[in-house]
Amino acid sequence: MGTRSSKTTLAFRALVCFSFLYFVRPEDFVPGLTHVPIAKIAGGLSVLALVFGMRSKERGKLPLECKILLALLGHMILSIPFAYWRGGAFDTVVNKFSKGVIAALLIVLVVSKVNELRKLLYIQTSAVAAITVASLIVRHTTDGRLMGIQKGMLENPNDLAINIAINFPLCLAFMFAAKGALRKMTWLFGLGCMLYAVVATYSRSGMVAMLITGLLCLWEFGVRGRRIVLLFSSGIAGIIFLAVVLSTPSYLSRMETLIHSTPEGSRQDGTLESYGQGSVEAREELLKQSVRIALQHPIFGVGAGNFVVLGGTWHVAHNTYTEIAAEAGFPGIFLFLWMLGVSLQKIRRVRTLPAYSLNVDIRLWTSALWAAMGAYLAGAAFASTQYNLFPYFMVGYIGALYKIAASPNADLTEGSQVQDAGKGLPGNVANRDREVAWAR
């Protein structure tokens, strides 16, 4: 990958610092830090790293998804003068959305080795797993639903469940890559807690995303990765998971509303909201309203973060796609979907590269990111995530992975294996026994 400049190294360190502060949020746990603008400090460090910490030659190598993301940022900036509440739109674009753009750009431009990508993924996944375990221990609930111990993106039960589903395949990949029984058992314990936490949140959207994640993980890690042990253990885990769900009648009642309406008065307490029907009707109305607003303001929308104002109830649309269309117009949703489509296409292209066949790490993270993106695409249909950084970190991770795998001097120093001449599939490597042992 060539010799790294001191400026690029500095930029990577700033990126690591930004990731840690964003995902861990120490101000939620350390007394006194609540008065320190940590988020703004982290964002400032990232801006400085992007502007001054990289060579102009490196900044000029922008992949297509980053150009699309910059175009989306530009469109949102242009939409501010046309916003219903200009101050709110300005704050949302500058203090929220722009951070996702900076994070994606930094990851793609700075990360050039598999171990660097793994370090960033570790910060994210370990933070989500640790917060999930801690949330189960503290057991802070609202209406019986588990809430996260953070005061940010993982506090709301639905957001917590969806982000668990997104990070589940990444945690699974770390379990496979872990060396030693203790580390593998630690990750396995975290995965079990994450599965239970999805049920404890009573989140329908989280359950849908988790089911899709599970299917993708079985295919990617079990079938495609030829991990027979995973297939058998998944069957056992599925039975246990089903038993937990069936033993929670109120959770089953919420899940029923995904299929059919619950007649009023059918429950002993006569309430609808506690069993989900009221929230389903409210979400249907919010979804319809976001579509109507998008049709009424097709070019610039009503401004970033303004849907909650026009909605009258100060609630988000609970659908990333329709809310972007309402707040940024059809050009905004087109650019957003195009960016995600390019990222998915890059994952598919990674599988065709020689480095994919030669390097087990590249294969592992390709499968993990593919499953994580599948979970996000499903979860985004039930939650408003456009101003969270998770999707833009994912775009950055995928762009960096493709850059590493496509490089003529691809990073094969870790996890690489000698391959038989003329063999292009991952299963046809010379040292198959070592790969099977590693995969287990």
PDB file of C-alpha atoms in Angstrom, residues 231-429:
ATOM      1  CA  LEU A 231     -25.330 -24.003  10.896  1.00  0.00           C
ATOM      2  CA  PHE A 232     -25.939 -26.545  13.646  1.00  0.00           C
ATOM      3  CA  SER A 233     -25.443 -24.053  16.479  1.00  0.00           C
ATOM      4  CA  SER A 234     -27.748 -21.573  14.744  1.00  0.00           C
ATOM      5  CA  GLY A 235     -30.491 -24.183  14.744  1.00  0.00           C
ATOM      6  CA  ILE A 236     -30.089 -24.665  18.485  1.00  0.00           C
ATOM      7  CA  ALA A 237     -29.927 -20.912  19.100  1.00  0.00           C
ATOM      8  CA  GLY A 238     -33.037 -20.450  16.950  1.00  0.00           C
ATOM      9  CA  ILE A 239     -34.983 -22.925  19.078  1.00  0.00           C
ATOM     10  CA  ILE A 240     -33.908 -21.162  22.282  1.00  0.00           C
ATOM     11  CA  PHE A 241     -34.744 -17.762  20.786  1.00  0.00           C
ATOM     12  CA  LEU A 242     -38.189 -18.989  19.702  1.00  0.00           C
ATOM     13  CA  ALA A 243     -38.814 -20.378  23.198  1.00  0.00           C
ATOM     14  CA  VAL A 244     -37.996 -16.992  24.733  1.00  0.00           C
ATOM     15  CA  VAL A 245     -40.339 -15.228  22.330  1.00  0.00           C
ATOM     16  CA  LEU A 246     -43.174 -17.691  22.912  1.00  0.00           C
ATOM     17  CA  SER A 247     -42.764 -17.334  26.666  1.00  0.00           C
ATOM     18  CA  THR A 248     -43.343 -13.577  26.388  1.00  0.00           C
ATOM     19  CA  PRO A 249     -47.058 -13.134  25.534  1.00  0.00           C
ATOM     20  CA  SER A 250     -46.979  -9.323  25.484  1.00  0.00           C
ATOM     21  CA  TYR A 251     -44.126  -9.420  22.964  1.00  0.00           C
ATOM     22  CA  LEU A 252     -46.092 -11.805  20.751  1.00  0.00           C
ATOM     23  CA  SER A 253     -49.011  -9.404  20.917  1.00  0.00           C
ATOM     24  CA  ARG A 254     -46.841  -6.597  19.564  1.00  0.00           C
ATOM     25  CA  MET A 255     -45.557  -8.847  16.785  1.00  0.00           C
ATOM     26  CA  GLU A 256     -49.124  -9.698  15.775  1.00  0.00           C
ATOM     27  CA  THR A 257     -49.683  -6.096  14.739  1.00  0.00           C
ATOM     28  CA  LEU A 258     -47.156  -6.583  11.917  1.00  0.00           C
ATOM     29  CA  ILE A 259     -49.604  -9.003  10.302  1.00  0.00           C
ATOM     30  CA  HIS A 260     -53.081  -7.913  11.357  1.00  0.00           C
ATOM     31  CA  SER A 261     -54.828  -5.356  13.527  1.00  0.00           C
ATOM     32  CA  THR A 262     -55.659  -6.147  17.121  1.00  0.00           C
ATOM     33  CA  PRO A 263     -59.365  -5.567  17.759  1.00  0.00           C
ATOM     34  CA  GLU A 264     -60.102  -3.036  20.463  1.00  0.00           C
ATOM     35  CA  GLY A 265     -61.097  -4.601  23.738  1.00  0.00           C
ATOM     36  CA  SER A 266     -59.559  -7.964  22.857  1.00  0.00           C
ATOM     37  CA  ARG A 267     -57.090  -7.572  25.739  1.00  0.00           C
ATOM     38  CA  GLN A 268     -58.019  -7.744  29.381  1.00  0.00           C
ATOM     39  CA  ASP A 269     -56.818  -4.215  30.129  1.00  0.00           C
ATOM     40  CA  GLY A 270     -58.639  -2.799  27.095  1.00  0.00           C
ATOM     41  CA  THR A 271     -55.601  -0.775  26.000  1.00  0.00           C
ATOM     42  CA  LEU A 272     -54.166  -0.698  22.528  1.00  0.00           C
ATOM     43  CA  GLU A 273     -50.898   1.188  22.997  1.00  0.00           C
ATOM     44  CA  SER A 274     -49.322  -1.321  25.379  1.00  0.00           C
ATOM     45  CA  TYR A 275     -49.755  -4.033  22.772  1.00  0.00           C
ATOM     46  CA  GLY A 276     -48.633  -1.954  19.846  1.00  0.00           C
ATOM     47  CA  GLN A 277     -51.815  -1.325  17.871  1.00  0.00           C
ATOM     48  CA  GLY A 278     -51.950   2.365  18.729  1.00  0.00           C
ATOM     49  CA  SER A 279     -48.357   2.909  17.700  1.00  0.00           C
ATOM     50  CA  VAL A 280     -48.936   1.042  14.431  1.00  0.00           C
ATOM     51  CA  GLU A 281     -51.808   3.341  13.507  1.00  0.00           C
ATOM     52  CA  ALA A 282     -49.754   6.398  14.470  1.00  0.00           C
ATOM     53  CA  ARG A 283     -46.823   5.228  12.353  1.00  0.00           C
ATOM     54  CA  GLU A 284     -49.066   4.568   9.374  1.00  0.00           C
ATOM     55  CA  GLU A 285     -50.338   8.135   9.582  1.00  0.00           C
ATOM     56  CA  LEU A 286     -46.777   9.516   9.906  1.00  0.00           C
ATOM     57  CA  LEU A 287     -45.702   7.474   6.877  1.00  0.00           C
ATOM     58  CA  LYS A 288     -48.596   8.784   4.787  1.00  0.00           C
ATOM     59  CA  GLN A 289     -47.866  12.313   5.929  1.00  0.00           C
ATOM     60  CA  SER A 290     -44.187  12.051   4.936  1.00  0.00           C
ATOM     61  CA  VAL A 291     -45.223  10.891   1.463  1.00  0.00           C
ATOM     62  CA  ARG A 292     -47.698  13.761   1.135  1.00  0.00           C
ATOM     63  CA  ILE A 293     -45.081  16.312   2.169  1.00  0.00           C
ATOM     64  CA  ALA A 294     -42.589  14.835  -0.307  1.00  0.00           C
ATOM     65  CA  LEU A 295     -45.117  15.185  -3.123  1.00  0.00           C
ATOM     66  CA  GLN A 296     -45.926  18.757  -2.096  1.00  0.00           C
ATOM     67  CA  HIS A 297     -42.243  19.784  -1.913  1.00  0.00           C
ATOM     68  CA  PRO A 298     -40.531  17.590  -4.547  1.00  0.00           C
ATOM     69  CA  ILE A 299     -37.343  19.621  -5.172  1.00  0.00           C
ATOM     70  CA  PHE A 300     -35.934  20.881  -1.862  1.00  0.00           C
ATOM     71  CA  GLY A 301     -38.346  19.328   0.610  1.00  0.00           C
ATOM     72  CA  VAL A 302     -39.211  21.142   3.828  1.00  0.00           C
ATOM     73  CA  GLY A 303     -35.650  21.220   5.150  1.00  0.00           C
ATOM     74  CA  ALA A 304     -33.485  18.820   7.118  1.00  0.00           C
ATOM     75  CA  GLY A 305     -34.984  17.949  10.498  1.00  0.00           C
ATOM     76  CA  ASN A 306     -38.213  19.828   9.717  1.00  0.00           C
ATOM     77  CA  PHE A 307     -40.605  16.902   9.332  1.00  0.00           C
ATOM     78  CA  VAL A 308     -41.136  16.692  13.100  1.00  0.00           C
ATOM     79  CA  VAL A 309     -42.206  20.346  13.078  1.00  0.00           C
ATOM     80  CA  LEU A 310     -44.729  20.018  10.261  1.00  0.00           C
ATOM     81  CA  GLY A 311     -45.988  16.682  11.545  1.00  0.00           C
ATOM     82  CA  GLY A 312     -47.644  18.398  14.491  1.00  0.00           C
ATOM     83  CA  THR A 313     -46.758  15.633  16.956  1.00  0.00           C
ATOM     84  CA  TRP A 314     -42.970  16.175  17.003  1.00  0.00           C
ATOM     85  CA  HIS A 315     -42.445  12.591  15.891  1.00  0.00           C
ATOM     86  CA  VAL A 316     -40.174  11.358  13.123  1.00  0.00           C
ATOM     87  CA  ALA A 317     -41.614   9.414  10.197  1.00  0.00           C
ATOM     88  CA  HIS A 318     -40.032   6.121  11.354  1.00  0.00           C
ATOM     89  CA  ASN A 319     -38.949   5.570   7.762  1.00  0.00           C
ATOM     90  CA  THR A 320     -35.580   6.852   6.573  1.00  0.00           C
ATOM     91  CA  TYR A 321     -36.490   6.812   2.901  1.00  0.00           C
ATOM     92  CA  THR A 322     -39.763   8.741   3.034  1.00  0.00           C
ATOM     93  CA  GLU A 323     -38.420  11.195   5.610  1.00  0.00           C
ATOM     94  CA  ILE A 324     -35.424  12.068   3.410  1.00  0.00           C
ATOM     95  CA  ALA A 325     -37.833  12.561   0.499  1.00  0.00           C
ATOM     96  CA  ALA A 326     -39.957  14.871   2.672  1.00  0.00           C
ATOM     97  CA  GLU A 327     -37.013  16.874   4.030  1.00  0.00           C
ATOM     98  CA  ALA A 328     -34.665  16.936   1.005  1.00  0.00           C
ATOM     99  CA  GLY A 329     -37.013  16.314  -1.900  1.00  0.00           C
ATOM    100  CA  PHE A 330     -36.720  13.638  -4.542  1.00  0.00           C
ATOM    101  CA  PRO A 331     -33.149  14.650  -5.472  1.00  0.00           C
ATOM    102  CA  GLY A 332     -32.178  13.920  -1.852  1.00  0.00           C
ATOM    103  CA  ILE A 333     -33.690  10.433  -1.718  1.00  0.00           C
ATOM    104  CA  PHE A 334     -32.269   9.662  -5.174  1.00  0.00           C
ATOM    105  CA  LEU A 335     -28.739  10.550  -4.053  1.00  0.00           C
ATOM    106  CA  PHE A 336     -29.139   8.621  -0.790  1.00  0.00           C
ATOM    107  CA  LEU A 337     -30.328   5.449  -2.520  1.00  0.00           C
ATOM    108  CA  TRP A 338     -27.657   5.818  -5.205  1.00  0.00           C
ATOM    109  CA  MET A 339     -24.974   6.016  -2.512  1.00  0.00           C
ATOM    110  CA  LEU A 340     -26.238   2.831  -0.844  1.00  0.00           C
ATOM    111  CA  GLY A 341     -26.512   1.084  -4.201  1.00  0.00           C
ATOM    112  CA  VAL A 342     -22.911   1.925  -5.094  1.00  0.00           C
ATOM    113  CA  SER A 343     -21.758   0.540  -1.736  1.00  0.00           C
ATOM    114  CA  LEU A 344     -23.630  -2.715  -2.280  1.00  0.00           C
ATOM    115  CA  GLN A 345     -22.162  -2.988  -5.762  1.00  0.00           C
ATOM    116  CA  LYS A 346     -18.671  -2.550  -4.334  1.00  0.00           C
ATOM    117  CA  ILE A 347     -19.164  -5.428  -1.927  1.00  0.00           C
ATOM    118  CA  ARG A 348     -20.106  -7.640  -4.863  1.00  0.00           C
ATOM    119  CA  ARG A 349     -17.053  -6.474  -6.783  1.00  0.00           C
ATOM    120  CA  VAL A 350     -14.764  -7.287  -3.861  1.00  0.00           C
ATOM    121  CA  ARG A 351     -15.724 -10.965  -4.278  1.00  0.00           C
ATOM    122  CA  THR A 352     -14.323 -10.932  -7.817  1.00  0.00           C
ATOM    123  CA  LEU A 353     -10.893  -9.608  -6.807  1.00  0.00           C
ATOM    124  CA  PRO A 354      -7.844 -11.872  -6.277  1.00  0.00           C
ATOM    125  CA  ALA A 355      -7.323 -10.531  -2.751  1.00  0.00           C
ATOM    126  CA  TYR A 356     -10.734 -11.914  -1.767  1.00  0.00           C
ATOM    127  CA  SER A 357      -9.576 -15.449  -2.555  1.00  0.00           C
ATOM    128  CA  LEU A 358      -6.180 -15.016  -0.951  1.00  0.00           C
ATOM    129  CA  ASN A 359      -7.037 -13.243   2.283  1.00  0.00           C
ATOM    130  CA  VAL A 360      -9.392 -14.707   4.881  1.00  0.00           C
ATOM    131  CA  ASP A 361      -9.712 -11.334   6.629  1.00  0.00           C
ATOM    132  CA  ILE A 362     -10.994  -9.678   3.473  1.00  0.00           C
ATOM    133  CA  ARG A 363     -13.490 -12.518   2.982  1.00  0.00           C
ATOM    134  CA  LEU A 364     -14.596 -12.264   6.596  1.00  0.00           C
ATOM    135  CA  TRP A 365     -15.256  -8.517   6.574  1.00  0.00           C
ATOM    136  CA  THR A 366     -16.871  -8.686   3.153  1.00  0.00           C
ATOM    137  CA  SER A 367     -19.446 -11.134   4.493  1.00  0.00           C
ATOM    138  CA  ALA A 368     -19.919  -9.151   7.698  1.00  0.00           C
ATOM    139  CA  LEU A 369     -20.419  -5.814   5.938  1.00  0.00           C
ATOM    140  CA  TRP A 370     -22.780  -7.362   3.378  1.00  0.00           C
ATOM    141  CA  ALA A 371     -24.987  -8.746   6.180  1.00  0.00           C
ATOM    142  CA  ALA A 372     -24.776  -5.478   8.124  1.00  0.00           C
ATOM    143  CA  MET A 373     -25.871  -3.478   5.086  1.00  0.00           C
ATOM    144  CA  GLY A 374     -28.796  -5.853   4.572  1.00  0.00           C
ATOM    145  CA  ALA A 375     -29.856  -5.265   8.169  1.00  0.00           C
ATOM    146  CA  TYR A 376     -29.560  -1.514   7.738  1.00  0.00           C
ATOM    147  CA  LEU A 377     -31.613  -1.426   4.533  1.00  0.00           C
ATOM    148  CA  ALA A 378     -34.391  -3.317   6.301  1.00  0.00           C
ATOM    149  CA  GLY A 379     -34.169  -1.377   9.551  1.00  0.00           C
ATOM    150  CA  ALA A 380     -34.148   1.975   7.751  1.00  0.00           C
ATOM    151  CA  ALA A 381     -37.663   1.238   6.515  1.00  0.00           C
ATOM    152  CA  PHE A 382     -38.862   1.304  10.129  1.00  0.00           C
ATOM    153  CA  ALA A 383     -36.674   4.012  11.684  1.00  0.00           C
ATOM    154  CA  SER A 384     -35.357   7.485  10.893  1.00  0.00           C
ATOM    155  CA  THR A 385     -31.596   6.989  10.645  1.00  0.00           C
ATOM    156  CA  GLN A 386     -30.531   9.568   8.076  1.00  0.00           C
ATOM    157  CA  TYR A 387     -28.820  11.796  10.646  1.00  0.00           C
ATOM    158  CA  ASN A 388     -27.152   8.998  12.592  1.00  0.00           C
ATOM    159  CA  LEU A 389     -23.586   8.205  11.629  1.00  0.00           C
ATOM    160  CA  PHE A 390     -24.042   4.435  11.360  1.00  0.00           C
ATOM    161  CA  PRO A 391     -24.990   4.327   7.634  1.00  0.00           C
ATOM    162  CA  TYR A 392     -22.167   6.673   6.659  1.00  0.00           C
ATOM    163  CA  PHE A 393     -19.622   4.710   8.668  1.00  0.00           C
ATOM    164  CA  MET A 394     -20.842   1.628   6.773  1.00  0.00           C
ATOM    165  CA  VAL A 395     -20.364   3.375   3.435  1.00  0.00           C
ATOM    166  CA  GLY A 396     -16.859   4.354   4.529  1.00  0.00           C
ATOM    167  CA  TYR A 397     -15.993   0.840   5.702  1.00  0.00           C
ATOM    168  CA  ILE A 398     -17.094  -0.693   2.414  1.00  0.00           C
ATOM    169  CA  GLY A 399     -15.219   1.901   0.369  1.00  0.00           C
ATOM    170  CA  ALA A 400     -12.043   1.303   2.391  1.00  0.00           C
ATOM    171  CA  LEU A 401     -12.376  -2.481   2.091  1.00  0.00           C
ATOM    172  CA  TYR A 402     -12.755  -2.238  -1.670  1.00  0.00           C
ATOM    173  CA  LYS A 403      -9.761   0.090  -1.930  1.00  0.00           C
ATOM    174  CA  ILE A 404      -7.637  -2.337   0.078  1.00  0.00           C
ATOM    175  CA  ALA A 405      -8.725  -5.389  -1.917  1.00  0.00           C
ATOM    176  CA  ALA A 406      -8.419  -3.666  -5.306  1.00  0.00           C
ATOM    177  CA  SER A 407      -4.947  -2.248  -4.674  1.00  0.00           C
ATOM    178  CA  PRO A 408      -2.164  -3.783  -6.825  1.00  0.00           C
ATOM    179  CA  ASN A 409      -0.235  -4.157  -3.572  1.00  0.00           C
ATOM    180  CA  ALA A 410      -3.188  -5.461  -1.588  1.00  0.00           C
ATOM    181  CA  ASP A 411      -2.617  -5.922   2.123  1.00  0.00           C
ATOM    182  CA  LEU A 412      -2.076  -9.684   2.315  1.00  0.00           C
ATOM    183  CA  THR A 413       0.276  -9.675   5.249  1.00  0.00           C
ATOM    184  CA  GLU A 414      -2.431 -10.786   7.674  1.00  0.00           C
ATOM    185  CA  GLY A 415      -4.720 -13.728   7.121  1.00  0.00           C
ATOM    186  CA  SER A 416      -3.312 -14.430   3.655  1.00  0.00           C
ATOM    187  CA  GLN A 417      -2.970 -17.907   2.223  1.00  0.00           C
ATOM    188  CA  VAL A 418      -1.088 -19.372  -0.726  1.00  0.00           C
ATOM    189  CA  GLN A 419      -3.455 -20.407  -3.489  1.00  0.00           C
ATOM    190  CA  ASP A 420      -3.239 -23.120  -6.102  1.00  0.00           C
ATOM    191  CA  ALA A 421      -2.506 -21.867  -9.587  1.00  0.00           C
ATOM    192  CA  GLY A 422      -5.639 -21.272 -11.618  1.00  0.00           C
ATOM    193  CA  LYS A 423      -7.987 -21.581  -8.625  1.00  0.00           C
ATOM    194  CA  GLY A 424     -10.147 -18.553  -7.990  1.00  0.00           C
ATOM    195  CA  LEU A 425     -12.614 -19.657  -5.320  1.00  0.00           C
ATOM    196  CA  PRO A 426     -12.079 -19.272  -1.594  1.00  0.00           C
ATOM    197  CA  GLY A 427     -12.574 -22.986  -1.025  1.00  0.00           C
ATOM    198  CA  ASN A 428      -9.720 -23.955  -3.352  1.00  0.00           C
ATOM    199  CA  VAL A 429      -6.808 -22.710  -1.348  1.00  0.00           C
TER     200      VAL A 429
END
